[in-house]
Coordinates of C-alpha atoms and ligand atoms in Angstrom, one line a residue:
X1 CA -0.1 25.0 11.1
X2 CA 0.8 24.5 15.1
X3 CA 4.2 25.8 15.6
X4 CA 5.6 22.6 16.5
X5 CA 5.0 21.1 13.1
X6 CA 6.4 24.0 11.1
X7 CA 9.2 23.9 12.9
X8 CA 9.4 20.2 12.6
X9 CA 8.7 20.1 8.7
X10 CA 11.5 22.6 8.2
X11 CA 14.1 19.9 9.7
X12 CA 12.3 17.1 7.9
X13 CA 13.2 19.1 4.8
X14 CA 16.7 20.1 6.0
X15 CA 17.7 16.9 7.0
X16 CA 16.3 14.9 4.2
X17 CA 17.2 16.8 1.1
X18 CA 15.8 15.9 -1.9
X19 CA 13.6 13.4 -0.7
X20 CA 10.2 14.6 -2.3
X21 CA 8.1 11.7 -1.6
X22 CA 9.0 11.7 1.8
X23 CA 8.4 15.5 2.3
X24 CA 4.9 15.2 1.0
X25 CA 3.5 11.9 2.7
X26 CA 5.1 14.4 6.3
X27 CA 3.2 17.0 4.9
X28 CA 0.3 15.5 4.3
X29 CA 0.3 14.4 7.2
X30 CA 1.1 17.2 9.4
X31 CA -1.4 19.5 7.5
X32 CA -4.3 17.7 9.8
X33 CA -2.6 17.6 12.9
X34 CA -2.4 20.9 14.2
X35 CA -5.4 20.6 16.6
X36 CA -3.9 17.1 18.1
X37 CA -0.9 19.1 19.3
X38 CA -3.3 21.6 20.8
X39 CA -5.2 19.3 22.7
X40 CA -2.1 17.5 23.8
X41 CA 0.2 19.7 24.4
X42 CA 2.8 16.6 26.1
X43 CA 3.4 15.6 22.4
X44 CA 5.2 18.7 21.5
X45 CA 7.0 18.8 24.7
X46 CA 8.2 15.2 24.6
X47 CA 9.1 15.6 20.8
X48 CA 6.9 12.8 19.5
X49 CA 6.3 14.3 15.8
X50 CA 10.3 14.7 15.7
X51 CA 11.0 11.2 16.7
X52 CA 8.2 10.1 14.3
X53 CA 10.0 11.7 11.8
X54 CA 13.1 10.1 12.7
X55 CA 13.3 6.1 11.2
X56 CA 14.6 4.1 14.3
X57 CA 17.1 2.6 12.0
X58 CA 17.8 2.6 7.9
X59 CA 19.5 -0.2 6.4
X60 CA 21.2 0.2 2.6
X61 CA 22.9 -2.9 1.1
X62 CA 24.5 -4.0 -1.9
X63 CA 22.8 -6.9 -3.4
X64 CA 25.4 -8.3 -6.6
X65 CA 23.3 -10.9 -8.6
X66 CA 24.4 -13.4 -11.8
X67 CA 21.8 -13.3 -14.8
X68 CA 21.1 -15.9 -16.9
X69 CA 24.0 -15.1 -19.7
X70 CA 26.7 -15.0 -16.6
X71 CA 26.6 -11.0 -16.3
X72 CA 26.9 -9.1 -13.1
X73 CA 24.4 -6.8 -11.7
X74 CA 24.7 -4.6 -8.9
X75 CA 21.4 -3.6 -7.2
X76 CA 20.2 -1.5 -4.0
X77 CA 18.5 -2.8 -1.1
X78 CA 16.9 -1.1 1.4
X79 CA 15.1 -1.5 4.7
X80 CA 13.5 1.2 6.5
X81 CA 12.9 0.1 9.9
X82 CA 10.7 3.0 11.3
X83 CA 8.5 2.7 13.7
X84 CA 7.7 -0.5 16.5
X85 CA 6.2 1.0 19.7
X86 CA 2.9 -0.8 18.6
X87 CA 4.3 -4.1 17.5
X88 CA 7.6 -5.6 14.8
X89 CA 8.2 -3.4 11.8
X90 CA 5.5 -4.4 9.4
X91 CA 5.6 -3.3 6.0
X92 CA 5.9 -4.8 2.3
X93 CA 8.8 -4.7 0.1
X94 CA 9.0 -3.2 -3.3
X95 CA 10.8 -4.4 -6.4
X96 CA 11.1 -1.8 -9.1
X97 CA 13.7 0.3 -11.2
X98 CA 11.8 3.9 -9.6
X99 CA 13.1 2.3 -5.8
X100 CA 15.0 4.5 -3.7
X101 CA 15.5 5.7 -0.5
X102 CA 13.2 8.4 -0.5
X103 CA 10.6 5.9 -2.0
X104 CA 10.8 3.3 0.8
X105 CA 10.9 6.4 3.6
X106 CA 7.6 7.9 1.9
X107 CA 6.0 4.2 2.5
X108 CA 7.1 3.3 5.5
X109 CA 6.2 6.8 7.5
X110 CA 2.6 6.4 5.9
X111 CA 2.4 2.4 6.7
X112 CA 3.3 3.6 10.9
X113 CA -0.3 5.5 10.5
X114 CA -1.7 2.8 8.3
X115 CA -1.0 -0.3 10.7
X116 CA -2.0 2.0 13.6
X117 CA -5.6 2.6 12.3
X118 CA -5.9 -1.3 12.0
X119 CA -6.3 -1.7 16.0
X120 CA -3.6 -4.4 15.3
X121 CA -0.4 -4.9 16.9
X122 CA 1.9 -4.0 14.3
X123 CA 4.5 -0.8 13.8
X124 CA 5.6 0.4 10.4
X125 CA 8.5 -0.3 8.3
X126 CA 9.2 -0.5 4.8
X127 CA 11.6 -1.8 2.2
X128 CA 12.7 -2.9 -1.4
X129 CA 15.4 -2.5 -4.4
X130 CA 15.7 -0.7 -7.5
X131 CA 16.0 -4.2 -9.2
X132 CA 13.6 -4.5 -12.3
X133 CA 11.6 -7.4 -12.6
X134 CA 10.3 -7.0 -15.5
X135 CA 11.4 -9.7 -18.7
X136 CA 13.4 -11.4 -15.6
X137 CA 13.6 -15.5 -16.0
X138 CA 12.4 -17.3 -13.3
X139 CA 15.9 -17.9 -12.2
X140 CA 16.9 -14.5 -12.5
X141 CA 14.3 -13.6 -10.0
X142 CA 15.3 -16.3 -7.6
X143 CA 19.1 -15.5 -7.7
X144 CA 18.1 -12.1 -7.0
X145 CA 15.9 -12.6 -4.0
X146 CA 18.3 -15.0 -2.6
X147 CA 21.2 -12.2 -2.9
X148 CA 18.3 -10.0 -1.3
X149 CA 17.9 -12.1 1.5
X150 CA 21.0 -13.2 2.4
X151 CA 22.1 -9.9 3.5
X152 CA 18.8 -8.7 4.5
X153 CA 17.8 -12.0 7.1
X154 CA 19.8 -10.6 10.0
X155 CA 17.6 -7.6 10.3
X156 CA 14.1 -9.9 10.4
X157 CA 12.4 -11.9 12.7
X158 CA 8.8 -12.6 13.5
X159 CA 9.2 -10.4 16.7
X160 CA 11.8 -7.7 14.7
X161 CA 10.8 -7.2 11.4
X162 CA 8.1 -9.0 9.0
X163 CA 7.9 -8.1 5.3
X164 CA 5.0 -9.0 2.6
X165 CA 4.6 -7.8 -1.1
X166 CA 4.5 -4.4 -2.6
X167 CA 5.2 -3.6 -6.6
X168 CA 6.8 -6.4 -8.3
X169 CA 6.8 -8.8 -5.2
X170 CA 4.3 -11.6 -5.0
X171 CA 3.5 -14.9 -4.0
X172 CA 6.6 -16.2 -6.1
X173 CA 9.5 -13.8 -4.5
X174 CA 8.1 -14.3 -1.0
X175 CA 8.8 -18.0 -1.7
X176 CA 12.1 -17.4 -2.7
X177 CA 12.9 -15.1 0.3
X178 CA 11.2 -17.3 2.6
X179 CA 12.9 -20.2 1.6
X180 CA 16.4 -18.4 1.9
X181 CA 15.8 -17.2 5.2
X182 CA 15.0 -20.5 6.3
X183 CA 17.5 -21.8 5.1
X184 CA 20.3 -19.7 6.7
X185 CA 18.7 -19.6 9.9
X186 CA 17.5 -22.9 10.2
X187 CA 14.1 -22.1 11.5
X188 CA 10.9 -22.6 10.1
X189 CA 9.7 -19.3 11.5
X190 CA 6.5 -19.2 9.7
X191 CA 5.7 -15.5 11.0
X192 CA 8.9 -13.9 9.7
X193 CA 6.8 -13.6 6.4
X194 CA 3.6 -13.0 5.2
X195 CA 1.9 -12.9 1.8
X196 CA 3.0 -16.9 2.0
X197 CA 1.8 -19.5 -0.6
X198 CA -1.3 -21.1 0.9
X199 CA 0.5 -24.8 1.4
X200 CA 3.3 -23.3 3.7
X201 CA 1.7 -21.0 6.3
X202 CA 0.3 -18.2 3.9
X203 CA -3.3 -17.0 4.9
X204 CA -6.5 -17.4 2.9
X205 CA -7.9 -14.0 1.4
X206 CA -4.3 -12.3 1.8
X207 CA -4.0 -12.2 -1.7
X208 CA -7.4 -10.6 -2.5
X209 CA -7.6 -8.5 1.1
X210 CA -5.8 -5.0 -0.4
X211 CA -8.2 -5.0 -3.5
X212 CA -11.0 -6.4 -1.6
X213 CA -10.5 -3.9 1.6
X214 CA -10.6 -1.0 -1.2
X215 CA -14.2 -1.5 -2.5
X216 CA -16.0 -2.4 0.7
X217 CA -14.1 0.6 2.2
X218 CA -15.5 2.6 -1.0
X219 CA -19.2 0.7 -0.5
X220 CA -19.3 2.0 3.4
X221 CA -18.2 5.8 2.4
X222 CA -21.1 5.3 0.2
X223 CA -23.5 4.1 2.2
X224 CA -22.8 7.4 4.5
X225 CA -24.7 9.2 1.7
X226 CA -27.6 6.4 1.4
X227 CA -26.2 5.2 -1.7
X228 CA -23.6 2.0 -2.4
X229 CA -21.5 0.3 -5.0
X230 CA -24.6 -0.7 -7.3
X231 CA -24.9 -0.4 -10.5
X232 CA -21.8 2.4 -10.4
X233 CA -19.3 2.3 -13.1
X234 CA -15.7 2.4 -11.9
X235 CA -11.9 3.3 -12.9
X236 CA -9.2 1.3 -11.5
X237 CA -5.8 2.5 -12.5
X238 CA -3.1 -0.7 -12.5
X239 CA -3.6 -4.5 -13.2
X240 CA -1.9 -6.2 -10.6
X241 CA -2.1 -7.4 -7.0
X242 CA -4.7 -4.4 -5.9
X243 CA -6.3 -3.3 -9.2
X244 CA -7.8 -7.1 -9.7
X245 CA -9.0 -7.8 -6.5
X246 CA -10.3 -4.2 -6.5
X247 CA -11.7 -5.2 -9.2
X248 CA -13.6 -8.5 -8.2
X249 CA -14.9 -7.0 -5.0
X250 CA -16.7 -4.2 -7.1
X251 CA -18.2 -7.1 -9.4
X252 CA -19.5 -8.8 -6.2
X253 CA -20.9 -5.7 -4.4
X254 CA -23.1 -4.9 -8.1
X255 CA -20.7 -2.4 -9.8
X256 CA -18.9 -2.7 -12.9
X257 CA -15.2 -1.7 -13.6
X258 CA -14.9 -0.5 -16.9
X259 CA -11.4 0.8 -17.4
X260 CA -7.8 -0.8 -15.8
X261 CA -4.1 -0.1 -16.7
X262 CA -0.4 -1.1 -16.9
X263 CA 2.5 1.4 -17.1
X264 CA 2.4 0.9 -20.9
X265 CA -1.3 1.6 -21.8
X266 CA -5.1 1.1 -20.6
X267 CA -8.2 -0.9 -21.3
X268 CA -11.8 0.8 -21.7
X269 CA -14.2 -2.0 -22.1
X270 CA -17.7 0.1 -22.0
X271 CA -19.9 -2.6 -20.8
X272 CA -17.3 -3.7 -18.1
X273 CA -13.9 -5.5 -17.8
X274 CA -13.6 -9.6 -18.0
X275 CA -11.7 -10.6 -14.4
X276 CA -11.3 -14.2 -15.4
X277 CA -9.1 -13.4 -18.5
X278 CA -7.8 -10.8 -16.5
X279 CA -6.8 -12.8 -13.5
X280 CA -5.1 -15.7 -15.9
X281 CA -3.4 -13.2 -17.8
X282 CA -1.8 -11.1 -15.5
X283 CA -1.6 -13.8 -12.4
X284 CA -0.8 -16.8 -14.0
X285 CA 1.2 -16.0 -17.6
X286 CA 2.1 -12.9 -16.6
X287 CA 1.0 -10.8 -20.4
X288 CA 0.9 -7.2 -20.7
X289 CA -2.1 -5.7 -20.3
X290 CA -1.6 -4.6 -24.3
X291 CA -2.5 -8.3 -25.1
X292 CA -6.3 -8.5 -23.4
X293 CA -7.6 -6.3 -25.7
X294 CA -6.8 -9.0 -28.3
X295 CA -8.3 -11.4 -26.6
X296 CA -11.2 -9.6 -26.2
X297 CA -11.9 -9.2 -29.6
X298 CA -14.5 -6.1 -30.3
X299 CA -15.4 -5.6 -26.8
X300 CA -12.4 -3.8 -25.3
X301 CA -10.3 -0.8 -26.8
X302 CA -6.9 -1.0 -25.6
X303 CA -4.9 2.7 -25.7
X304 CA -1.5 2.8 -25.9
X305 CA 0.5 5.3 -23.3
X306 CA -2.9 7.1 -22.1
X307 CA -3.5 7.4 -18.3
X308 CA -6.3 5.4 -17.2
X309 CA -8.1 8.6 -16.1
X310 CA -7.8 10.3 -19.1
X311 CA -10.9 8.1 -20.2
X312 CA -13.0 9.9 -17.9
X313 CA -14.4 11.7 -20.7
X314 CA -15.8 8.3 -22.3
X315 CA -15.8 6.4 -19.4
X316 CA -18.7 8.2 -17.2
X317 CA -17.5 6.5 -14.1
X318 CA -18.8 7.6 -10.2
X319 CA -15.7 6.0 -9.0
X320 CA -12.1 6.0 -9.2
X321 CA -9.8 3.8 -7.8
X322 CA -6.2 4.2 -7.9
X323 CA -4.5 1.2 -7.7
X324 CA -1.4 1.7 -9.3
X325 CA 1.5 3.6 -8.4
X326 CA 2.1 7.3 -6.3
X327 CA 1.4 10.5 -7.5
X328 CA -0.4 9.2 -10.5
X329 CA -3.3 11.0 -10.8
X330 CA -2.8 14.7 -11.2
X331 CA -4.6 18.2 -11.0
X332 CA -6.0 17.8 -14.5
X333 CA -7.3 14.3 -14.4
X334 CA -9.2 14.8 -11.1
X335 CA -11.2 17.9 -12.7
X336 CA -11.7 15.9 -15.6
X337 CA -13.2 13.3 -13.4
X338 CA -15.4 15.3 -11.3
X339 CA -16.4 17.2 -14.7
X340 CA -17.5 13.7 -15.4
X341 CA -19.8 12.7 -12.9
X342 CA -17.4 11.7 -10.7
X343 CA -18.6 11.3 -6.6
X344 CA -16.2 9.0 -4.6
X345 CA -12.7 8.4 -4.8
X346 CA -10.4 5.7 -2.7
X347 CA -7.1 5.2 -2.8
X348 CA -5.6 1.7 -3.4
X349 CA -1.7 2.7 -4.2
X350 CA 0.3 4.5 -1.3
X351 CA -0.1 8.2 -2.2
X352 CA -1.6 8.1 -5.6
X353 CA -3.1 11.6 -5.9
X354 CA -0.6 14.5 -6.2
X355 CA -1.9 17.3 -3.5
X356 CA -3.3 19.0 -6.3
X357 CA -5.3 16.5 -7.3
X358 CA -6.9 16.2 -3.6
X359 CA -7.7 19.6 -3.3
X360 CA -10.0 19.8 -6.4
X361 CA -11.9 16.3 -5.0
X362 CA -11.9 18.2 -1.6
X363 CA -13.5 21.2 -3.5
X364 CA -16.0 19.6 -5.3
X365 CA -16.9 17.6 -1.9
X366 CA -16.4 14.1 -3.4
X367 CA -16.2 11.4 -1.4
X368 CA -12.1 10.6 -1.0
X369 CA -10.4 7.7 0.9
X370 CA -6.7 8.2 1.5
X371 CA -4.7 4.9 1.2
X372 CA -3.9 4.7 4.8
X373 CA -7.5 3.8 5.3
X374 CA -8.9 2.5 1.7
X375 CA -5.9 0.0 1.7
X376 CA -5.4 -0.8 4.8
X377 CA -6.7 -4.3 4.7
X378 CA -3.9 -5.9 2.6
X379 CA -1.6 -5.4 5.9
X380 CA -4.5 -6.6 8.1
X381 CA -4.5 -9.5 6.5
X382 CA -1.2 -10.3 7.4
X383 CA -1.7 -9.1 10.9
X384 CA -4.0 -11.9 10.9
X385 CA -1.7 -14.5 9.1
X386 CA 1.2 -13.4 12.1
X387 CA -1.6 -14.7 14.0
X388 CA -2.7 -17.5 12.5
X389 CA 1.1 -18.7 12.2
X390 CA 1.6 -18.2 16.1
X391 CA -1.2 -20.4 16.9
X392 CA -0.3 -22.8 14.1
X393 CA -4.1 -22.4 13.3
X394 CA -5.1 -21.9 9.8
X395 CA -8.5 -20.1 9.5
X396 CA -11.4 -20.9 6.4
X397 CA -12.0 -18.2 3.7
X398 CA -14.9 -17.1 5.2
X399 CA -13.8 -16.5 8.2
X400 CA -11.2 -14.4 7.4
X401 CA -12.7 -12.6 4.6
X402 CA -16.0 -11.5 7.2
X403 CA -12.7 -10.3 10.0
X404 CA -11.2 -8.5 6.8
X405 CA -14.7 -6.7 6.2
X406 CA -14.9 -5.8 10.4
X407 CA -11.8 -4.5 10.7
X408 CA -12.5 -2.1 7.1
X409 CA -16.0 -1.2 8.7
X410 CA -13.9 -0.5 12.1
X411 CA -11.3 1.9 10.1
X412 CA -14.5 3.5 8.5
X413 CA -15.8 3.9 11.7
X414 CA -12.7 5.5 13.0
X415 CA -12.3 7.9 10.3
X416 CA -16.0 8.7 10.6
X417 CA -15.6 9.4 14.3
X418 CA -12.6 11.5 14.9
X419 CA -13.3 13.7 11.7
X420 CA -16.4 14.7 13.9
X421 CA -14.7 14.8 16.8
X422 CA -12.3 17.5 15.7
X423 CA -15.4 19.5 13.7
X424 CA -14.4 18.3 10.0
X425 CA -17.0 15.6 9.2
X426 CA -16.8 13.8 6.2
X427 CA -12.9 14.6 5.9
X428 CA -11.5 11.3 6.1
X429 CA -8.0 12.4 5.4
X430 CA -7.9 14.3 9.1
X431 CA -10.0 11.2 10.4
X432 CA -7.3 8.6 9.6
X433 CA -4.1 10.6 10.0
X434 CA -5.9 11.8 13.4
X435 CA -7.0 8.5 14.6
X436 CA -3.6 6.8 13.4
X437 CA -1.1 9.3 14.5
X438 CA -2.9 9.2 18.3
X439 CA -2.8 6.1 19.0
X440 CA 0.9 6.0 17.8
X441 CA 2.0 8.9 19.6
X442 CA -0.2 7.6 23.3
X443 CA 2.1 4.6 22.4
X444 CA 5.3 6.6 22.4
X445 CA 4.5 8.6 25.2
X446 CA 3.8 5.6 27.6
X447 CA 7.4 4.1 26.5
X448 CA 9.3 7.6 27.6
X449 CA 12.0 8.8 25.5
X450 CA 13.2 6.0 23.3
Ligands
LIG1 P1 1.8 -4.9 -8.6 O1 3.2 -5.0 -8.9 O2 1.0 -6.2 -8.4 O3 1.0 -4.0 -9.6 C1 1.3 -2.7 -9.9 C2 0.5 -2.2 -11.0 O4 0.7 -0.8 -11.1 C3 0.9 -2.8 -12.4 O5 -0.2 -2.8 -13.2 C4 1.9 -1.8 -12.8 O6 2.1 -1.7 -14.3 C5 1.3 -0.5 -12.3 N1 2.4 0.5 -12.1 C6 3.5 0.3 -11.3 N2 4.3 1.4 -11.3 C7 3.8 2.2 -12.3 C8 4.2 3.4 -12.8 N3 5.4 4.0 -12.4 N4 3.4 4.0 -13.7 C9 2.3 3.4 -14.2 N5 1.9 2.2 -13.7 C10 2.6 1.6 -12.8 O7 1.7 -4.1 -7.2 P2 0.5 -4.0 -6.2 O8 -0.8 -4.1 -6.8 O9 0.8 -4.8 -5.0 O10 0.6 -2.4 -5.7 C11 0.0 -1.3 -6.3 C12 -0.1 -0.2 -5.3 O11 -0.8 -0.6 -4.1 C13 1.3 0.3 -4.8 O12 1.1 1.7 -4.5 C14 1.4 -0.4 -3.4 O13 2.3 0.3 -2.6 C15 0.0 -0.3 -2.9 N6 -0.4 -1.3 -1.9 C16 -0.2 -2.7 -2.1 C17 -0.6 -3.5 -1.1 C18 -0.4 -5.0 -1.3 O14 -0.9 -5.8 -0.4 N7 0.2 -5.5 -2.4 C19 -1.2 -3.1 0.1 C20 -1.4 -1.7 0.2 C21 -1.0 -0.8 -0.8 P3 3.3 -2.5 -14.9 O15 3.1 -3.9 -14.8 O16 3.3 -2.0 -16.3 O17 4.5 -2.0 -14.2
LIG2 O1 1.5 -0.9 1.5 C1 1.1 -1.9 2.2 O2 0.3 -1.8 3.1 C2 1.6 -3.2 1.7 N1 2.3 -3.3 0.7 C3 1.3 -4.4 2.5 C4 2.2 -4.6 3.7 C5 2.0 -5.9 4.5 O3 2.9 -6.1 5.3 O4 1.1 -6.7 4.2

């Protein structure tokens, strides 16, 4: 590693102790970049990876809420505000007991890279709270994102700071938040926001563009090999926002998901998974995934507490798509996979294979798709709501669903290019770190020391 970075990733480490997450989304990270700082040697002398490193600013709040039997919680908030030379912190928020600060530092430095590789003008931030969602009331969830907001408000701004949706936060808690912020500000400001309900200034597609961004980003790694998503059977770990869409863009491009998840168990339905049911049971009456087996009659097997990708075994899938949560997929599971038939692998969730688990898919030359590039078109999406809700233009499904597929077959491309370019085709980890990191750091350097 360039000196530079091992003397960098020693202060990360120092400076940050105990955050684990955050150490291992920097070292991933820095373990492709050694041949950028040789090429441009001004980036160690102006200390761009050390301000990288550095968050511009790091907001922790206390956010007290009331629950429905009159008892008092106290949960965290955070905001990690880390990066804007390319554009206002963009980044989602997550809701979900596992939250802290090292969590929402770990997502935040990857989503700088992320947004970078999308060409659009958006930096990278990242936020959330330890509150659990889960067996919530409707109210409950309200009270709490209005507590959320009213502290957290004075930190956004369409031109500052623009959160969407991560783990537990949807359509629903973006209305609530939305609706506070207005509120307090008295300003409709549309772009503050995005991940919005369709009726008031949400964009078409943004709901399916993570999930959907994941397969066609798959279907073009594919295609590299003369092959595609036809007639492939395919893992998704997690049910929710990324998994389904993942899920229904695999349908449409002719390959058939036969295995999801939930943190509680997973499905294995051998002749592939019913979306519909899935979509209404997760989306609308928001069931465990332990009930769709049920409804399924004979078709599906559900498995209590097994990781999705311990089905490899049965499932004989080509394809695994993590969609669930970080370092989910280990060492073990990835061998079993590529014992299984295994030849392409794309990451949905932020970080879901441990570094163990990528070396053995980097060993047996499968195909893999780090989530800064395979999931990258969930915050394009909203790059192109931003701009849909400064034009006060809203734009048909189809056209923004054939922008989303450009701008995935653009990341490809990018991947593709500068993994050549610095003599490691076919490694799109380097091509997207590489391709993300320089236009980031160019930015940096043309601003001067700030
Ligand atoms: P959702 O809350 O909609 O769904 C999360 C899914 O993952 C659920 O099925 C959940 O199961 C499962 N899950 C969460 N935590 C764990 C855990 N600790 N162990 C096992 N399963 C778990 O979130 P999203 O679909 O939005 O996000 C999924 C991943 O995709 C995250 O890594 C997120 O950062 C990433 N991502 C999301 C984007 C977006 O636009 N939403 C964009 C890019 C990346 P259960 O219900 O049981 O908790
Ligand atoms: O990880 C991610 O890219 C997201 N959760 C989406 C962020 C966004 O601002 O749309």
């Amino acid at each position: 590693m360039h000196s530079n970075l091992v003397a960098n990733f020693d202060s990360v480490v120092k400076r940050n102790p105990g955050e684990t997450e955050f150490h291992q989304a920097v070292k991933e990270m820095f373990d492709t970049l050694s041949d950028v700082l040789e090429r441009h040697p001004e980036f160690a002398r102006l200390s761009v990876v050390e301000r990288i490193c550095e968050p511009e600013r790091q907001i922790i709040f206390r956010v007290p809420w009331m629950d429905d039997s009159g008892k008092v919680h106290v949960n965290r908030g955070f905001r990690v505000e880390f990066n804007s030379v390319l554009g206002p912190y963009k980044g989602g928020l997550r809701f979900h007991p596992s939250v802290t600060l090292d969590t929402v530092k770990f997502l935040g430095f990857e989503q700088i890279f992320k947004n970078a590789l999308t060409g659009l003008p958006i930096g990278g931030g990242k936020g959330g709270s330890d509150f659990d969602p889960k067996g919530r009331s409707d109210a409950e969830i309200m009270r709490f994102c209005q507590s959320f907001m009213t502290e957290l408000y004075r930190h956004l701004g369409e031109y500052t700071d623009v959160p969407a949706g991560d783990i537990g936060v949807g359509a629903r808690e973006i209305g609530y938040m939305f609706g506070q912020y207005k509120r307090i500000t008295n300003r409709y400001e549309a772009g503050v926001f995005t991940g919005k309900g369709l009726e008031w200034g949400g964009a078409r597609v943004r709901k399916e563009a993570t999930g959907f961004g994941v397969a066609i980003f798959t279907n073009e790694m594919l295609k590299t090999k003369g092959d595609s998503l036809v007639g492939k059977r395919v893992i998704v770990s997690g049910s929710g926002n990324v998994a389904l869409y993942a899920i229904k863009k695999v349908h449409q491009l002719g390959g058939v998901v036969v295995a999801c998840s939930d943190s509680a168990g997973s499905v294995f339905d051998k002749d592939g998974l019913d979306l519909e049911l899935l979509v209404q049971m997760k989306e609308v009456e928001r069931l465990r995934l332990s009930d769709y087996s049920a409804k399924r009659g004979g078709l599906s097997e559900y498995h209590e507490g097994l990781n999705v990708w311990e089905l490899a075994g049965v499932a004989s899938a080509q394809v695994a798509l993590p969609c669930a949560t970080q370092n989910e997929l280990h060492e073990k599971e990835a061998k079993l996979l590529v014992a299984n038939g295994l030849i392409a692998v794309a990451e949905g969730a932020n970080m879901p294979s441990t570094p163990d688990a990528i070396r053995v898919f980097q060993q047996a030359k499968i195909l893999f798709a780090p989530g800064k590039a395979a999931n990258a078109g969930g915050v394009a999406t909203s790059a192109l709501e931003m701009q849909q809700n400064a034009s006060r233009q809203s734009w048909s499904y189809e056209e923004t669903e054939k922008r989303l597929e450009e701008i995935m077959r653009g990341i490809h491309e990018a991947c593709v290019t500068t993994a050549e370019e610095y003599g490691a085709p076919g490694d799109y980890i380097l091509g997207a770190n590489v391709a993300g990191f320089e236009r980031v750091a160019r930015a940096m350097l043309a601003m001067g020391v700030i």
